JSON list of C-alpha atoms in Angstrom, two decimals:
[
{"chain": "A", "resi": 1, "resn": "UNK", "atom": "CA", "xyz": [89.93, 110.98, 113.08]},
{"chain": "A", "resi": 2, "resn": "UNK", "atom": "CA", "xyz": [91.39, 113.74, 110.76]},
{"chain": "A", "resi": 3, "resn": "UNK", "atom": "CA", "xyz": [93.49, 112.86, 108.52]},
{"chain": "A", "resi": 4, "resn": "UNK", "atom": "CA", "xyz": [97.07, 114.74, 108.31]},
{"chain": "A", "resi": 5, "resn": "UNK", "atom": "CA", "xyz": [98.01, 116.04, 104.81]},
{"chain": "A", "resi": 6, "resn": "UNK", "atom": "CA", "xyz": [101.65, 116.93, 104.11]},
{"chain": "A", "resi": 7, "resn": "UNK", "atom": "CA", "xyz": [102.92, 119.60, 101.22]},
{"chain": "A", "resi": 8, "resn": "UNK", "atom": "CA", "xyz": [105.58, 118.85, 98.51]},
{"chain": "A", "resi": 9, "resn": "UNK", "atom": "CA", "xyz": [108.01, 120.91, 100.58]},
{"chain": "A", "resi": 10, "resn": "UNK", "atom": "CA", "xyz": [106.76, 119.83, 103.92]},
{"chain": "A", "resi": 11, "resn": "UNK", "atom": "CA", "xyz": [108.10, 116.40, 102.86]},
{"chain": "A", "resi": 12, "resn": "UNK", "atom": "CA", "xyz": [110.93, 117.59, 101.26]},
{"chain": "A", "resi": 13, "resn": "UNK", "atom": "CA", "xyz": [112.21, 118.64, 104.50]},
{"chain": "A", "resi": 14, "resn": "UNK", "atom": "CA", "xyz": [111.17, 115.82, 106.60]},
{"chain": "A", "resi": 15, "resn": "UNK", "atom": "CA", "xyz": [112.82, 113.76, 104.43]},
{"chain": "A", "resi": 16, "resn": "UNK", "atom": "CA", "xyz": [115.89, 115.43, 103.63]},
{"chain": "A", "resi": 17, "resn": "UNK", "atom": "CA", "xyz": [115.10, 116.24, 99.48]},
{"chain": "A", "resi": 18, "resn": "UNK", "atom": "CA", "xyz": [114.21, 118.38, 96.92]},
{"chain": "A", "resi": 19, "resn": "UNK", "atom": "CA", "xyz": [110.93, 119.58, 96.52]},
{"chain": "A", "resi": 20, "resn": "UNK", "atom": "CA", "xyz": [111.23, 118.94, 92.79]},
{"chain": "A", "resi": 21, "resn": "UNK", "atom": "CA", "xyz": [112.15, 115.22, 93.54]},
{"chain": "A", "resi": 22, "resn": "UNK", "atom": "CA", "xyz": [109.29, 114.89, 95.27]},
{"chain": "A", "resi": 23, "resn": "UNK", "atom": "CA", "xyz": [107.42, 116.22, 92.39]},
{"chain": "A", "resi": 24, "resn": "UNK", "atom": "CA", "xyz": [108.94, 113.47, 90.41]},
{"chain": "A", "resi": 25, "resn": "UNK", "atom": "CA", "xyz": [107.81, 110.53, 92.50]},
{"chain": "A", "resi": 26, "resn": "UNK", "atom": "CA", "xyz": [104.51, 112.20, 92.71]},
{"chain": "A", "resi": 27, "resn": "UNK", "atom": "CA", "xyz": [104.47, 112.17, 88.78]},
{"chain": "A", "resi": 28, "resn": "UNK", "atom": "CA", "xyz": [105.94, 108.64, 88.41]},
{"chain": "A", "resi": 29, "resn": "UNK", "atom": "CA", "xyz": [102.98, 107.20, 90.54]},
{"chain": "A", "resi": 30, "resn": "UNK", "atom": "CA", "xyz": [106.36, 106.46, 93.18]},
{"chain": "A", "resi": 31, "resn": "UNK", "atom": "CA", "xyz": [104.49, 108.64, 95.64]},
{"chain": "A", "resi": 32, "resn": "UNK", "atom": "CA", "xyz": [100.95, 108.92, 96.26]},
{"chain": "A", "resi": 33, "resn": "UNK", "atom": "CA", "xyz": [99.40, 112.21, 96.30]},
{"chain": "A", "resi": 34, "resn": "UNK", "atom": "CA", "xyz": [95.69, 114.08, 95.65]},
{"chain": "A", "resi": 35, "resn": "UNK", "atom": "CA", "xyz": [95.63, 117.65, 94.12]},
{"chain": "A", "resi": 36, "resn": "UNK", "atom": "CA", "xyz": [93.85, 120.08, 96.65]},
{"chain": "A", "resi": 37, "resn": "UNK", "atom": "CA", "xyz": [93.78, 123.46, 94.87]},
{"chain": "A", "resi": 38, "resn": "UNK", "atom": "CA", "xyz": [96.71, 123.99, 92.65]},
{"chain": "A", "resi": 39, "resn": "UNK", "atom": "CA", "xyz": [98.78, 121.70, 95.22]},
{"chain": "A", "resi": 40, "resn": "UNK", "atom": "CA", "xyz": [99.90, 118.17, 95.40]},
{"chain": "A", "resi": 41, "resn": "UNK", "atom": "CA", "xyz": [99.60, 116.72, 99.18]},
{"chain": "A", "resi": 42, "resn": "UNK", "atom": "CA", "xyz": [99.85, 113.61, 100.46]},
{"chain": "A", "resi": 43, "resn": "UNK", "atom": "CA", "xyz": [98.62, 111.54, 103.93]},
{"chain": "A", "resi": 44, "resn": "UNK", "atom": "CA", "xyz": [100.32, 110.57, 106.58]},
{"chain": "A", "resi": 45, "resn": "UNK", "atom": "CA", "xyz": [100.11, 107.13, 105.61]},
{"chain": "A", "resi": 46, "resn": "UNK", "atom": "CA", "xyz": [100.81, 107.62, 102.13]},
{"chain": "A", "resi": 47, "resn": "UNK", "atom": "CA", "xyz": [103.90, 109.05, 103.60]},
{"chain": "A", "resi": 48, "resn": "UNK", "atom": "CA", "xyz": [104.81, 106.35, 105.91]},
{"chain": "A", "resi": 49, "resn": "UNK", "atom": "CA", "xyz": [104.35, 103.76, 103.12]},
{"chain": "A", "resi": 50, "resn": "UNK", "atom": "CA", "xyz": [106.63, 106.12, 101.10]},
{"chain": "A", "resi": 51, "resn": "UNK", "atom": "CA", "xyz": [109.38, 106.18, 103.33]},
{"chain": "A", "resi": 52, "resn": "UNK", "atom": "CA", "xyz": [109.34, 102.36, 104.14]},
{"chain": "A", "resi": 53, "resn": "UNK", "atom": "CA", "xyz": [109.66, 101.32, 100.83]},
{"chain": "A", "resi": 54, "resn": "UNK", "atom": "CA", "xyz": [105.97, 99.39, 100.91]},
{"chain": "A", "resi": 55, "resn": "UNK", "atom": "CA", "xyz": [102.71, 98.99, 98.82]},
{"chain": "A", "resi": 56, "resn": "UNK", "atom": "CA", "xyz": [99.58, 97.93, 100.33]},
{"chain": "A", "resi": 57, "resn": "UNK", "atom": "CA", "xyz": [98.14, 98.15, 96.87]},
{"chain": "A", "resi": 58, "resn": "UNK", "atom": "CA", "xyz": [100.07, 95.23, 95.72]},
{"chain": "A", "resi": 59, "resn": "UNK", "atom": "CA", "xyz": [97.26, 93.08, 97.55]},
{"chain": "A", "resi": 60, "resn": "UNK", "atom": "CA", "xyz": [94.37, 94.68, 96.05]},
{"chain": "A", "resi": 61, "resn": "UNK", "atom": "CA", "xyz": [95.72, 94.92, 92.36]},
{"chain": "A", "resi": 62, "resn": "UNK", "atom": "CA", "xyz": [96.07, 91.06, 92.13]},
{"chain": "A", "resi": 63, "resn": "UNK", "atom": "CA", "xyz": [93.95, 88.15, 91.22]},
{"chain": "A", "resi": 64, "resn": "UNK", "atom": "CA", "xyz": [92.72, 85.96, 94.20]},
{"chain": "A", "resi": 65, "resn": "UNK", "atom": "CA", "xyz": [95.05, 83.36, 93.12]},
{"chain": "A", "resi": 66, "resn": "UNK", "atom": "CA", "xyz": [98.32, 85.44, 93.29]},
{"chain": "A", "resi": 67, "resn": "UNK", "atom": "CA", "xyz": [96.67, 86.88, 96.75]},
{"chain": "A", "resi": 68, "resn": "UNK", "atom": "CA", "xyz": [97.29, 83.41, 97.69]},
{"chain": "A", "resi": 69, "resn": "UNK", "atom": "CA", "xyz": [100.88, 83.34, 96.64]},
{"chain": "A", "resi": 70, "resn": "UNK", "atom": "CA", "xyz": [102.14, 86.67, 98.10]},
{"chain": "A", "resi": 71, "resn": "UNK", "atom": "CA", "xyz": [100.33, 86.02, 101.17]},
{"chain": "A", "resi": 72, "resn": "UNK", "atom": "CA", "xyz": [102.11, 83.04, 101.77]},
{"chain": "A", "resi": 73, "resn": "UNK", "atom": "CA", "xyz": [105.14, 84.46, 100.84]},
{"chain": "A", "resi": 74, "resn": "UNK", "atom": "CA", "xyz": [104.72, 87.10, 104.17]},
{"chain": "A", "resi": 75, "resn": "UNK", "atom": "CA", "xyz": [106.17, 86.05, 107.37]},
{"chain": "A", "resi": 76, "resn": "UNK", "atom": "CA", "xyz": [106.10, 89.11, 108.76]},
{"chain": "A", "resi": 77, "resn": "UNK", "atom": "CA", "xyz": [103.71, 91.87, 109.26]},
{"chain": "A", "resi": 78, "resn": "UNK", "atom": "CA", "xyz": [104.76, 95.53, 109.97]},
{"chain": "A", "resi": 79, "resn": "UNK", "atom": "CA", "xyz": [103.06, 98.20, 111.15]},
{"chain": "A", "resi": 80, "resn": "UNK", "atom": "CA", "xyz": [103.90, 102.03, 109.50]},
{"chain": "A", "resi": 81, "resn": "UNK", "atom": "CA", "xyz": [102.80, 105.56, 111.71]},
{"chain": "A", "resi": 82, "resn": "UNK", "atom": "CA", "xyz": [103.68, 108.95, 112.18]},
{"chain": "A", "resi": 83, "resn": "UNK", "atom": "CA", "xyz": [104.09, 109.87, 115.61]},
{"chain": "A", "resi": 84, "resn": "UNK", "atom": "CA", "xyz": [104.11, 113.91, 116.82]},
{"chain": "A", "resi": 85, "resn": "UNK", "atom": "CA", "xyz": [105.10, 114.19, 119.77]},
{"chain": "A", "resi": 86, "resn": "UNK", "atom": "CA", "xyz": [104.82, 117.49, 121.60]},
{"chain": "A", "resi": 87, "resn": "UNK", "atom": "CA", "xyz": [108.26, 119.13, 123.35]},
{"chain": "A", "resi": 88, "resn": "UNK", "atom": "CA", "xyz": [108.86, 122.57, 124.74]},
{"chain": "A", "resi": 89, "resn": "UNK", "atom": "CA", "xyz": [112.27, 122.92, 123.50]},
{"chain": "A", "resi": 90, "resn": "UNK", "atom": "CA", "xyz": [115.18, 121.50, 121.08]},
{"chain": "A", "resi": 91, "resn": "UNK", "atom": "CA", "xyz": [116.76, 119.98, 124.09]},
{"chain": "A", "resi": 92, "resn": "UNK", "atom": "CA", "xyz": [113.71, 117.75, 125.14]},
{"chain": "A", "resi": 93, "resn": "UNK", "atom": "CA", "xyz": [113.06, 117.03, 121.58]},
{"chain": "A", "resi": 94, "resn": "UNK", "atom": "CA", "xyz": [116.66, 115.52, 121.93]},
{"chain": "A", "resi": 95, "resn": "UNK", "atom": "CA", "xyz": [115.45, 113.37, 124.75]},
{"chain": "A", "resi": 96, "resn": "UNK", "atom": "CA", "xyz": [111.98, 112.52, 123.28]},
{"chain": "A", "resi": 97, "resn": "UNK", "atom": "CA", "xyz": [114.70, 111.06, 119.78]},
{"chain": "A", "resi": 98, "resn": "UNK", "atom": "CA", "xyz": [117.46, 109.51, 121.91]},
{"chain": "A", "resi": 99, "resn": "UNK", "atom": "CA", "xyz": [114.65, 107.45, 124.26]},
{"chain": "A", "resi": 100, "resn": "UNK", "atom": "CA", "xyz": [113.06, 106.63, 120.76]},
{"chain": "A", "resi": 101, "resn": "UNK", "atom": "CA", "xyz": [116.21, 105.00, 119.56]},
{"chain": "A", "resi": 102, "resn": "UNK", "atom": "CA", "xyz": [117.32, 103.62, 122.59]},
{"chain": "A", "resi": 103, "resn": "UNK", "atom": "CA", "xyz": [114.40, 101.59, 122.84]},
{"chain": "A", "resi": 104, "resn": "UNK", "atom": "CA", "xyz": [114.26, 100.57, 119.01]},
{"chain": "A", "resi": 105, "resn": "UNK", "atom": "CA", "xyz": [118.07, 99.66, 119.80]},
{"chain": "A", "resi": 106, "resn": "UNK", "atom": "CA", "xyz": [117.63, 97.62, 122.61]},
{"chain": "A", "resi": 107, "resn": "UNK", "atom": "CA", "xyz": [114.80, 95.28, 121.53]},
{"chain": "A", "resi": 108, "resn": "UNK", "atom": "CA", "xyz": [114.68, 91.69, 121.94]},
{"chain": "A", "resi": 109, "resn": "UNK", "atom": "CA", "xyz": [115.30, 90.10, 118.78]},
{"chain": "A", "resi": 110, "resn": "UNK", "atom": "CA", "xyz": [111.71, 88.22, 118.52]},
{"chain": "A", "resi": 111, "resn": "UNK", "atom": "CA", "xyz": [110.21, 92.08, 117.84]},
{"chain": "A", "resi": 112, "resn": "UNK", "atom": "CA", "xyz": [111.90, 91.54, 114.29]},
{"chain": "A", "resi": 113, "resn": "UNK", "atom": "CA", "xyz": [112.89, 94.55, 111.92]},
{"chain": "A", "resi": 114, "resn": "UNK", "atom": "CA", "xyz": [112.08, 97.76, 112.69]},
{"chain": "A", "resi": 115, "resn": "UNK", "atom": "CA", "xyz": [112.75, 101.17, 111.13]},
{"chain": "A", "resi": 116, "resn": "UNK", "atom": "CA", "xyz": [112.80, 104.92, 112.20]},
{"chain": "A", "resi": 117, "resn": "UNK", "atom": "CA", "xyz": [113.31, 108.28, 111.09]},
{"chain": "A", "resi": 118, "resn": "UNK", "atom": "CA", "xyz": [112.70, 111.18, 113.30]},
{"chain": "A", "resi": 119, "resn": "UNK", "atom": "CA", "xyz": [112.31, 115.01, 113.04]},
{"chain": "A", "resi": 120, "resn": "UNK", "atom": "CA", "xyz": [112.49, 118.05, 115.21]},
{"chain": "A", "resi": 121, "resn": "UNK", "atom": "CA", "xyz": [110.22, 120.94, 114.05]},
{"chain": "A", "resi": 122, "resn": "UNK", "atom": "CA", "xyz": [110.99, 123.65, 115.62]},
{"chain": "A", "resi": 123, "resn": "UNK", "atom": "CA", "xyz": [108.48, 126.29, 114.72]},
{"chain": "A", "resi": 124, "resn": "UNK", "atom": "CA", "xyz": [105.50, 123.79, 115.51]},
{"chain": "A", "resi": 125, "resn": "UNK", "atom": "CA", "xyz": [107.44, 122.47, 118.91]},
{"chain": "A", "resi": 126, "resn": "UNK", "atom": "CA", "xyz": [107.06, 118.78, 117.64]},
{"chain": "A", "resi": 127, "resn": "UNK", "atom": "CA", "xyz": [108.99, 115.89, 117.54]},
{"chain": "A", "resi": 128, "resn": "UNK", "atom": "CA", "xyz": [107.46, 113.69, 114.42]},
{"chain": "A", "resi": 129, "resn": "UNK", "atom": "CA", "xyz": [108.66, 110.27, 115.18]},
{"chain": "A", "resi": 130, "resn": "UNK", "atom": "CA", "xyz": [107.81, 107.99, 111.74]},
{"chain": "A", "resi": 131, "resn": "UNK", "atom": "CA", "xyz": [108.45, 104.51, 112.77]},
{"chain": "A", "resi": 132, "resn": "UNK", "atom": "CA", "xyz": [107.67, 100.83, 110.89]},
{"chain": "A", "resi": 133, "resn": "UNK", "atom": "CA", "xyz": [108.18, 98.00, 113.29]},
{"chain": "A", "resi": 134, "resn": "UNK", "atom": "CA", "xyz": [106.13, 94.50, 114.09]},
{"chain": "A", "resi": 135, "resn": "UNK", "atom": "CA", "xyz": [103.11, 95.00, 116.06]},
{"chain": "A", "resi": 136, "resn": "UNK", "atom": "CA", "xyz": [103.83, 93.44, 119.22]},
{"chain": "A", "resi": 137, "resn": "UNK", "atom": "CA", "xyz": [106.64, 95.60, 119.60]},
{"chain": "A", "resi": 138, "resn": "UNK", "atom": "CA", "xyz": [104.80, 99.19, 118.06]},
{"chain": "A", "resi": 139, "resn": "UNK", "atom": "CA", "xyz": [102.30, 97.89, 121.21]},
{"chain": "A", "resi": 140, "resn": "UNK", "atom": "CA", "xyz": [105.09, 98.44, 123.44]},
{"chain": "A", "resi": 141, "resn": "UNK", "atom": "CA", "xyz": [106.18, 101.59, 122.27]},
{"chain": "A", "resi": 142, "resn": "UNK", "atom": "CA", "xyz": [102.31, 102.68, 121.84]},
{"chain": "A", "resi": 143, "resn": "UNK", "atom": "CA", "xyz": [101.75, 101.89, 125.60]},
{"chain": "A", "resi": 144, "resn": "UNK", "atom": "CA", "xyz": [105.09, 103.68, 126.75]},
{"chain": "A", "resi": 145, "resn": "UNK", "atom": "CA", "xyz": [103.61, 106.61, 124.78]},
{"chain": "A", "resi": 146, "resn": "UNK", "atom": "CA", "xyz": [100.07, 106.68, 126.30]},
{"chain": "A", "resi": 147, "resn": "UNK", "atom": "CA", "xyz": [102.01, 106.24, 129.54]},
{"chain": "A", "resi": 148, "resn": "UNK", "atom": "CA", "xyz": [103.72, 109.97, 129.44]},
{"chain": "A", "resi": 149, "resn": "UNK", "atom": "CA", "xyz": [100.35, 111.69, 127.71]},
{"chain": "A", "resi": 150, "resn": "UNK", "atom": "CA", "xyz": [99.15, 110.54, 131.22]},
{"chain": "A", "resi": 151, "resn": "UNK", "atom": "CA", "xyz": [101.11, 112.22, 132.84]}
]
């Protein structure tokens, strides 16, 4: 699989900030990013753990011991992707968003927390969907989605 990498003002706009503030969090380590060229980008994932507010590192950075600890510590586990979703129009983009957050709004409570943000780009004719949720219910929402590539 081929990894997706995302500019400083690619993010910017999917996020709704300044390119320089990204430039910041890049600089502060807040951000994770790999110079290609003379420009920063970052991964999907990178991007996904950005926007949730999580670090996978934390596990890896920390004695066996303390592993121990913070693993005990997690009673939940939540799953972080980008979704693009292709659309012909703004209009169907609108539908592809609103069945999105209908579903994350009517989920039985045993799914847990769950978090989206979601972005038409026009020029590309994409809906990207980023969405953190548990993974039973990211299953259900993966399975919905293979349903309509189907068809």
């Amino acid at each position: 699989m081929i990894e997706q990498y995302y500019s400083v003002e690619q993010i910017a706009e999917m996020i709704d900030m300044h390119p320089k503030t990204i430039q910041r969090y890049i600089r502060e380590g807040r951000l994770k990013a790999q110079k290609i060229g003379k420009a920063w980008r970052v991964t999907g994932h990178d991007l996904s753990t950005f926007v949730e507010g999580t670090d996978e590192d934390v596990m890896s950075d920390t004695s066996p011991g303390m592993q121990a600890i913070i693993g005990a510590a997690v009673k939940n586990i939540t799953v972080s992707t980008v979704i693009d979703i292709p659309v012909e129009n703004k209009a169907e983009a609108l539908q592809v968003m609103n069945w999105i957050t209908a579903s994350l709004n009517s989920q039985s409570s045993e799914y847990g927390y769950t978090s989206m943000a979601s972005q038409f780009i026009e020029p590309e004719h994409i809906v990207r969907i980023m969405l953190s949720a548990s993974p039973s219910f990211m299953a259900v929402i993966m399975s919905y989605l293979s349903e309509l590539e189907m068809k």
